[in-house]
JSON list of C-alpha atoms in Angstrom, two decimals:
[
{"chain": "U", "resi": 57, "resn": "UNK", "atom": "CA", "xyz": [44.98, 18.13, -15.30]},
{"chain": "U", "resi": 58, "resn": "UNK", "atom": "CA", "xyz": [42.42, 16.01, -17.08]},
{"chain": "U", "resi": 59, "resn": "UNK", "atom": "CA", "xyz": [38.64, 16.33, -17.29]},
{"chain": "U", "resi": 60, "resn": "UNK", "atom": "CA", "xyz": [38.31, 14.49, -13.98]},
{"chain": "U", "resi": 61, "resn": "UNK", "atom": "CA", "xyz": [41.58, 15.08, -12.11]},
{"chain": "U", "resi": 62, "resn": "UNK", "atom": "CA", "xyz": [43.77, 17.86, -10.89]},
{"chain": "U", "resi": 63, "resn": "UNK", "atom": "CA", "xyz": [47.35, 17.03, -9.93]},
{"chain": "U", "resi": 64, "resn": "UNK", "atom": "CA", "xyz": [49.86, 19.38, -8.36]},
{"chain": "U", "resi": 65, "resn": "UNK", "atom": "CA", "xyz": [53.40, 18.71, -7.16]},
{"chain": "U", "resi": 66, "resn": "UNK", "atom": "CA", "xyz": [55.95, 20.49, -5.05]},
{"chain": "U", "resi": 67, "resn": "UNK", "atom": "CA", "xyz": [59.31, 19.63, -3.53]},
{"chain": "U", "resi": 68, "resn": "UNK", "atom": "CA", "xyz": [59.18, 20.07, 0.24]},
{"chain": "U", "resi": 69, "resn": "UNK", "atom": "CA", "xyz": [62.32, 20.39, 2.35]},
{"chain": "U", "resi": 70, "resn": "UNK", "atom": "CA", "xyz": [61.48, 17.58, 4.76]},
{"chain": "U", "resi": 71, "resn": "UNK", "atom": "CA", "xyz": [61.89, 13.83, 4.93]},
{"chain": "U", "resi": 72, "resn": "UNK", "atom": "CA", "xyz": [59.04, 11.71, 3.59]},
{"chain": "U", "resi": 73, "resn": "UNK", "atom": "CA", "xyz": [58.38, 10.18, 7.02]},
{"chain": "U", "resi": 74, "resn": "UNK", "atom": "CA", "xyz": [57.92, 13.63, 8.61]},
{"chain": "U", "resi": 75, "resn": "UNK", "atom": "CA", "xyz": [55.44, 14.63, 5.89]},
{"chain": "U", "resi": 76, "resn": "UNK", "atom": "CA", "xyz": [53.62, 11.30, 6.16]},
{"chain": "U", "resi": 77, "resn": "UNK", "atom": "CA", "xyz": [53.29, 11.82, 9.93]},
{"chain": "U", "resi": 78, "resn": "UNK", "atom": "CA", "xyz": [51.43, 15.09, 9.31]},
{"chain": "U", "resi": 79, "resn": "UNK", "atom": "CA", "xyz": [49.25, 13.67, 6.53]},
{"chain": "U", "resi": 80, "resn": "UNK", "atom": "CA", "xyz": [48.17, 10.66, 8.62]},
{"chain": "U", "resi": 81, "resn": "UNK", "atom": "CA", "xyz": [47.08, 12.69, 11.66]},
{"chain": "U", "resi": 82, "resn": "UNK", "atom": "CA", "xyz": [43.63, 14.13, 10.86]},
{"chain": "U", "resi": 83, "resn": "UNK", "atom": "CA", "xyz": [43.87, 16.76, 13.59]},
{"chain": "U", "resi": 84, "resn": "UNK", "atom": "CA", "xyz": [46.64, 18.38, 11.49]},
{"chain": "U", "resi": 85, "resn": "UNK", "atom": "CA", "xyz": [44.63, 18.52, 8.23]},
{"chain": "U", "resi": 86, "resn": "UNK", "atom": "CA", "xyz": [43.31, 22.01, 8.94]},
{"chain": "U", "resi": 87, "resn": "UNK", "atom": "CA", "xyz": [46.93, 23.22, 9.01]},
{"chain": "U", "resi": 88, "resn": "UNK", "atom": "CA", "xyz": [47.40, 22.45, 5.31]},
{"chain": "U", "resi": 89, "resn": "UNK", "atom": "CA", "xyz": [43.87, 22.93, 3.95]},
{"chain": "U", "resi": 90, "resn": "UNK", "atom": "CA", "xyz": [44.22, 25.29, 0.99]},
{"chain": "U", "resi": 91, "resn": "UNK", "atom": "CA", "xyz": [40.45, 25.29, 0.41]},
{"chain": "U", "resi": 92, "resn": "UNK", "atom": "CA", "xyz": [39.68, 26.85, 3.79]},
{"chain": "U", "resi": 93, "resn": "UNK", "atom": "CA", "xyz": [36.77, 24.42, 4.32]},
{"chain": "U", "resi": 94, "resn": "UNK", "atom": "CA", "xyz": [38.12, 22.29, 7.20]},
{"chain": "U", "resi": 95, "resn": "UNK", "atom": "CA", "xyz": [37.05, 23.51, 10.63]},
{"chain": "U", "resi": 96, "resn": "UNK", "atom": "CA", "xyz": [38.28, 20.61, 12.80]},
{"chain": "U", "resi": 97, "resn": "UNK", "atom": "CA", "xyz": [38.45, 16.85, 13.00]},
{"chain": "U", "resi": 98, "resn": "UNK", "atom": "CA", "xyz": [36.48, 14.53, 15.25]},
{"chain": "U", "resi": 99, "resn": "UNK", "atom": "CA", "xyz": [39.25, 11.92, 15.45]},
{"chain": "U", "resi": 100, "resn": "UNK", "atom": "CA", "xyz": [42.75, 12.31, 16.75]},
{"chain": "U", "resi": 101, "resn": "UNK", "atom": "CA", "xyz": [43.97, 8.75, 16.09]},
{"chain": "U", "resi": 102, "resn": "UNK", "atom": "CA", "xyz": [46.61, 8.39, 13.42]},
{"chain": "U", "resi": 103, "resn": "UNK", "atom": "CA", "xyz": [45.50, 6.76, 10.15]},
{"chain": "U", "resi": 104, "resn": "UNK", "atom": "CA", "xyz": [46.99, 3.28, 9.96]},
{"chain": "U", "resi": 105, "resn": "UNK", "atom": "CA", "xyz": [45.54, 1.42, 6.97]},
{"chain": "U", "resi": 106, "resn": "UNK", "atom": "CA", "xyz": [43.14, 1.29, 4.06]},
{"chain": "U", "resi": 107, "resn": "UNK", "atom": "CA", "xyz": [39.63, 1.06, 5.48]},
{"chain": "U", "resi": 108, "resn": "UNK", "atom": "CA", "xyz": [40.19, 3.51, 8.33]},
{"chain": "U", "resi": 109, "resn": "UNK", "atom": "CA", "xyz": [37.71, 6.38, 8.52]},
{"chain": "U", "resi": 110, "resn": "UNK", "atom": "CA", "xyz": [37.93, 9.85, 10.00]},
{"chain": "U", "resi": 111, "resn": "UNK", "atom": "CA", "xyz": [35.38, 12.62, 10.38]},
{"chain": "U", "resi": 112, "resn": "UNK", "atom": "CA", "xyz": [35.95, 16.26, 9.52]},
{"chain": "U", "resi": 113, "resn": "UNK", "atom": "CA", "xyz": [33.82, 19.21, 10.54]},
{"chain": "U", "resi": 114, "resn": "UNK", "atom": "CA", "xyz": [33.59, 21.46, 7.50]},
{"chain": "U", "resi": 115, "resn": "UNK", "atom": "CA", "xyz": [32.20, 24.85, 6.51]},
{"chain": "U", "resi": 116, "resn": "UNK", "atom": "CA", "xyz": [31.34, 26.19, 3.09]},
{"chain": "U", "resi": 117, "resn": "UNK", "atom": "CA", "xyz": [28.52, 28.51, 2.12]},
{"chain": "U", "resi": 118, "resn": "UNK", "atom": "CA", "xyz": [27.68, 26.44, -0.98]},
{"chain": "U", "resi": 119, "resn": "UNK", "atom": "CA", "xyz": [26.95, 23.53, 1.37]},
{"chain": "U", "resi": 120, "resn": "UNK", "atom": "CA", "xyz": [24.67, 25.58, 3.60]},
{"chain": "U", "resi": 121, "resn": "UNK", "atom": "CA", "xyz": [27.39, 26.46, 6.11]},
{"chain": "U", "resi": 122, "resn": "UNK", "atom": "CA", "xyz": [28.52, 23.82, 8.60]},
{"chain": "U", "resi": 123, "resn": "UNK", "atom": "CA", "xyz": [28.51, 20.13, 7.66]},
{"chain": "U", "resi": 124, "resn": "UNK", "atom": "CA", "xyz": [30.47, 16.96, 8.35]},
{"chain": "U", "resi": 125, "resn": "UNK", "atom": "CA", "xyz": [32.34, 14.56, 6.08]},
{"chain": "U", "resi": 126, "resn": "UNK", "atom": "CA", "xyz": [33.39, 10.98, 6.83]},
{"chain": "U", "resi": 127, "resn": "UNK", "atom": "CA", "xyz": [36.57, 10.18, 4.93]},
{"chain": "U", "resi": 128, "resn": "UNK", "atom": "CA", "xyz": [37.40, 6.58, 3.98]},
{"chain": "U", "resi": 129, "resn": "UNK", "atom": "CA", "xyz": [41.11, 5.77, 3.61]},
{"chain": "U", "resi": 130, "resn": "UNK", "atom": "CA", "xyz": [41.57, 4.32, 0.12]},
{"chain": "U", "resi": 131, "resn": "UNK", "atom": "CA", "xyz": [45.38, 4.30, -0.21]},
{"chain": "U", "resi": 132, "resn": "UNK", "atom": "CA", "xyz": [48.01, 3.68, 2.43]},
{"chain": "U", "resi": 133, "resn": "UNK", "atom": "CA", "xyz": [51.67, 2.81, 1.94]},
{"chain": "U", "resi": 134, "resn": "UNK", "atom": "CA", "xyz": [53.79, 4.05, 4.87]},
{"chain": "U", "resi": 135, "resn": "UNK", "atom": "CA", "xyz": [55.91, 7.09, 3.97]},
{"chain": "U", "resi": 136, "resn": "UNK", "atom": "CA", "xyz": [54.80, 6.84, 0.32]},
{"chain": "U", "resi": 137, "resn": "UNK", "atom": "CA", "xyz": [51.03, 7.19, -0.29]},
{"chain": "U", "resi": 138, "resn": "UNK", "atom": "CA", "xyz": [47.93, 8.15, 1.66]},
{"chain": "U", "resi": 139, "resn": "UNK", "atom": "CA", "xyz": [44.53, 8.94, 0.21]},
{"chain": "U", "resi": 140, "resn": "UNK", "atom": "CA", "xyz": [40.86, 9.11, 1.15]},
{"chain": "U", "resi": 141, "resn": "UNK", "atom": "CA", "xyz": [37.39, 9.31, -0.33]},
{"chain": "U", "resi": 142, "resn": "UNK", "atom": "CA", "xyz": [34.88, 11.69, 1.33]},
{"chain": "U", "resi": 143, "resn": "UNK", "atom": "CA", "xyz": [31.29, 10.73, 2.12]},
{"chain": "U", "resi": 144, "resn": "UNK", "atom": "CA", "xyz": [28.40, 11.99, 4.16]},
{"chain": "U", "resi": 145, "resn": "UNK", "atom": "CA", "xyz": [28.33, 10.18, 7.52]},
{"chain": "U", "resi": 146, "resn": "UNK", "atom": "CA", "xyz": [26.59, 6.83, 7.12]},
{"chain": "U", "resi": 147, "resn": "UNK", "atom": "CA", "xyz": [26.78, 6.90, 3.31]},
{"chain": "U", "resi": 148, "resn": "UNK", "atom": "CA", "xyz": [29.11, 5.53, 0.66]},
{"chain": "U", "resi": 149, "resn": "UNK", "atom": "CA", "xyz": [31.84, 7.83, -0.72]},
{"chain": "U", "resi": 150, "resn": "UNK", "atom": "CA", "xyz": [30.73, 10.34, -3.34]},
{"chain": "U", "resi": 151, "resn": "UNK", "atom": "CA", "xyz": [33.26, 9.18, -5.96]},
{"chain": "U", "resi": 152, "resn": "UNK", "atom": "CA", "xyz": [36.17, 11.57, -5.53]},
{"chain": "U", "resi": 153, "resn": "UNK", "atom": "CA", "xyz": [39.49, 10.99, -3.80]},
{"chain": "U", "resi": 154, "resn": "UNK", "atom": "CA", "xyz": [42.36, 13.01, -2.42]},
{"chain": "U", "resi": 155, "resn": "UNK", "atom": "CA", "xyz": [45.72, 11.23, -2.70]},
{"chain": "U", "resi": 156, "resn": "UNK", "atom": "CA", "xyz": [49.16, 12.36, -1.55]},
{"chain": "U", "resi": 157, "resn": "UNK", "atom": "CA", "xyz": [52.15, 10.58, -3.09]},
{"chain": "U", "resi": 158, "resn": "UNK", "atom": "CA", "xyz": [55.62, 11.09, -1.59]},
{"chain": "U", "resi": 159, "resn": "UNK", "atom": "CA", "xyz": [58.84, 10.59, -3.56]},
{"chain": "U", "resi": 160, "resn": "UNK", "atom": "CA", "xyz": [62.05, 11.16, -1.56]},
{"chain": "U", "resi": 161, "resn": "UNK", "atom": "CA", "xyz": [64.54, 13.39, -3.36]},
{"chain": "U", "resi": 162, "resn": "UNK", "atom": "CA", "xyz": [67.20, 12.90, -0.68]},
{"chain": "U", "resi": 163, "resn": "UNK", "atom": "CA", "xyz": [67.25, 12.54, 3.11]},
{"chain": "U", "resi": 164, "resn": "UNK", "atom": "CA", "xyz": [65.56, 15.91, 3.75]},
{"chain": "U", "resi": 165, "resn": "UNK", "atom": "CA", "xyz": [63.68, 16.58, 0.52]},
{"chain": "U", "resi": 166, "resn": "UNK", "atom": "CA", "xyz": [60.49, 15.03, -0.83]},
{"chain": "U", "resi": 167, "resn": "UNK", "atom": "CA", "xyz": [58.44, 15.62, -3.94]},
{"chain": "U", "resi": 168, "resn": "UNK", "atom": "CA", "xyz": [54.80, 15.62, -2.84]},
{"chain": "U", "resi": 169, "resn": "UNK", "atom": "CA", "xyz": [52.08, 15.10, -5.44]},
{"chain": "U", "resi": 170, "resn": "UNK", "atom": "CA", "xyz": [48.46, 15.82, -4.54]},
{"chain": "U", "resi": 171, "resn": "UNK", "atom": "CA", "xyz": [45.81, 14.35, -6.83]},
{"chain": "U", "resi": 172, "resn": "UNK", "atom": "CA", "xyz": [42.14, 15.31, -6.64]},
{"chain": "U", "resi": 173, "resn": "UNK", "atom": "CA", "xyz": [40.29, 12.72, -8.73]},
{"chain": "U", "resi": 174, "resn": "UNK", "atom": "CA", "xyz": [36.54, 12.72, -9.34]},
{"chain": "U", "resi": 175, "resn": "UNK", "atom": "CA", "xyz": [36.51, 10.12, -12.13]},
{"chain": "U", "resi": 176, "resn": "UNK", "atom": "CA", "xyz": [34.26, 7.78, -10.12]},
{"chain": "U", "resi": 177, "resn": "UNK", "atom": "CA", "xyz": [31.47, 10.33, -9.62]},
{"chain": "U", "resi": 178, "resn": "UNK", "atom": "CA", "xyz": [28.34, 9.16, -11.44]},
{"chain": "U", "resi": 179, "resn": "UNK", "atom": "CA", "xyz": [25.74, 11.63, -10.11]},
{"chain": "U", "resi": 180, "resn": "UNK", "atom": "CA", "xyz": [25.19, 14.06, -13.03]},
{"chain": "U", "resi": 181, "resn": "UNK", "atom": "CA", "xyz": [24.07, 16.88, -10.74]},
{"chain": "U", "resi": 182, "resn": "UNK", "atom": "CA", "xyz": [27.16, 16.44, -8.57]},
{"chain": "U", "resi": 183, "resn": "UNK", "atom": "CA", "xyz": [29.41, 16.28, -11.65]},
{"chain": "U", "resi": 184, "resn": "UNK", "atom": "CA", "xyz": [28.18, 19.73, -12.63]},
{"chain": "U", "resi": 185, "resn": "UNK", "atom": "CA", "xyz": [29.66, 21.19, -9.45]},
{"chain": "U", "resi": 186, "resn": "UNK", "atom": "CA", "xyz": [33.11, 19.59, -9.82]},
{"chain": "U", "resi": 187, "resn": "UNK", "atom": "CA", "xyz": [35.85, 20.37, -9.31]},
{"chain": "U", "resi": 188, "resn": "UNK", "atom": "CA", "xyz": [34.74, 21.83, -5.98]},
{"chain": "U", "resi": 189, "resn": "UNK", "atom": "CA", "xyz": [38.33, 22.79, -5.16]},
{"chain": "U", "resi": 190, "resn": "UNK", "atom": "CA", "xyz": [40.33, 24.58, -7.86]},
{"chain": "U", "resi": 191, "resn": "UNK", "atom": "CA", "xyz": [43.97, 23.97, -8.75]},
{"chain": "U", "resi": 192, "resn": "UNK", "atom": "CA", "xyz": [45.27, 27.11, -6.92]},
{"chain": "U", "resi": 193, "resn": "UNK", "atom": "CA", "xyz": [43.74, 25.81, -3.67]},
{"chain": "U", "resi": 194, "resn": "UNK", "atom": "CA", "xyz": [45.54, 22.48, -4.14]},
{"chain": "U", "resi": 195, "resn": "UNK", "atom": "CA", "xyz": [48.80, 24.33, -4.77]},
{"chain": "U", "resi": 196, "resn": "UNK", "atom": "CA", "xyz": [48.16, 26.31, -1.58]},
{"chain": "U", "resi": 197, "resn": "UNK", "atom": "CA", "xyz": [47.62, 23.04, 0.29]},
{"chain": "U", "resi": 198, "resn": "UNK", "atom": "CA", "xyz": [51.13, 21.95, -0.68]},
{"chain": "U", "resi": 199, "resn": "UNK", "atom": "CA", "xyz": [52.54, 25.35, 0.32]},
{"chain": "U", "resi": 200, "resn": "UNK", "atom": "CA", "xyz": [50.82, 25.07, 3.70]},
{"chain": "U", "resi": 201, "resn": "UNK", "atom": "CA", "xyz": [52.02, 21.47, 4.09]},
{"chain": "U", "resi": 202, "resn": "UNK", "atom": "CA", "xyz": [55.59, 22.66, 3.50]},
{"chain": "U", "resi": 203, "resn": "UNK", "atom": "CA", "xyz": [55.16, 25.35, 6.18]},
{"chain": "U", "resi": 204, "resn": "UNK", "atom": "CA", "xyz": [53.59, 22.82, 8.57]},
{"chain": "U", "resi": 205, "resn": "UNK", "atom": "CA", "xyz": [56.52, 20.40, 8.40]},
{"chain": "U", "resi": 206, "resn": "UNK", "atom": "CA", "xyz": [59.20, 23.11, 8.36]}
]
């Protein structure tokens, strides 16, 4: 962890392509959301490249209850890396990203690293509320991802 990133890793007993399939299908994101904020997605198409967007219906009391995020895919290497930057619909991303990196450890084992990076956030008021998701919630996301692909 640095002042602007949290990184967690876990070895998951599944092939990288199986994990990547789950990560690139937004309708599955609720299954491995350790923050408990994702309610549902508004897109069922699989992510296919940098520049894709997908909308998530969210809920958190600090945000006034229900809200929506439009996520912009910022990293995409099949079976290796997928990441996105959240934004309010119709706006530019806020400056933080979520990135999953997959490193095969054998045919049915993959080290998954999740990085939450807010180093591009420039809004001082917003910076005061980050990180919005603590390290234990990221660790839980990896635990839930492991259960989802099991």
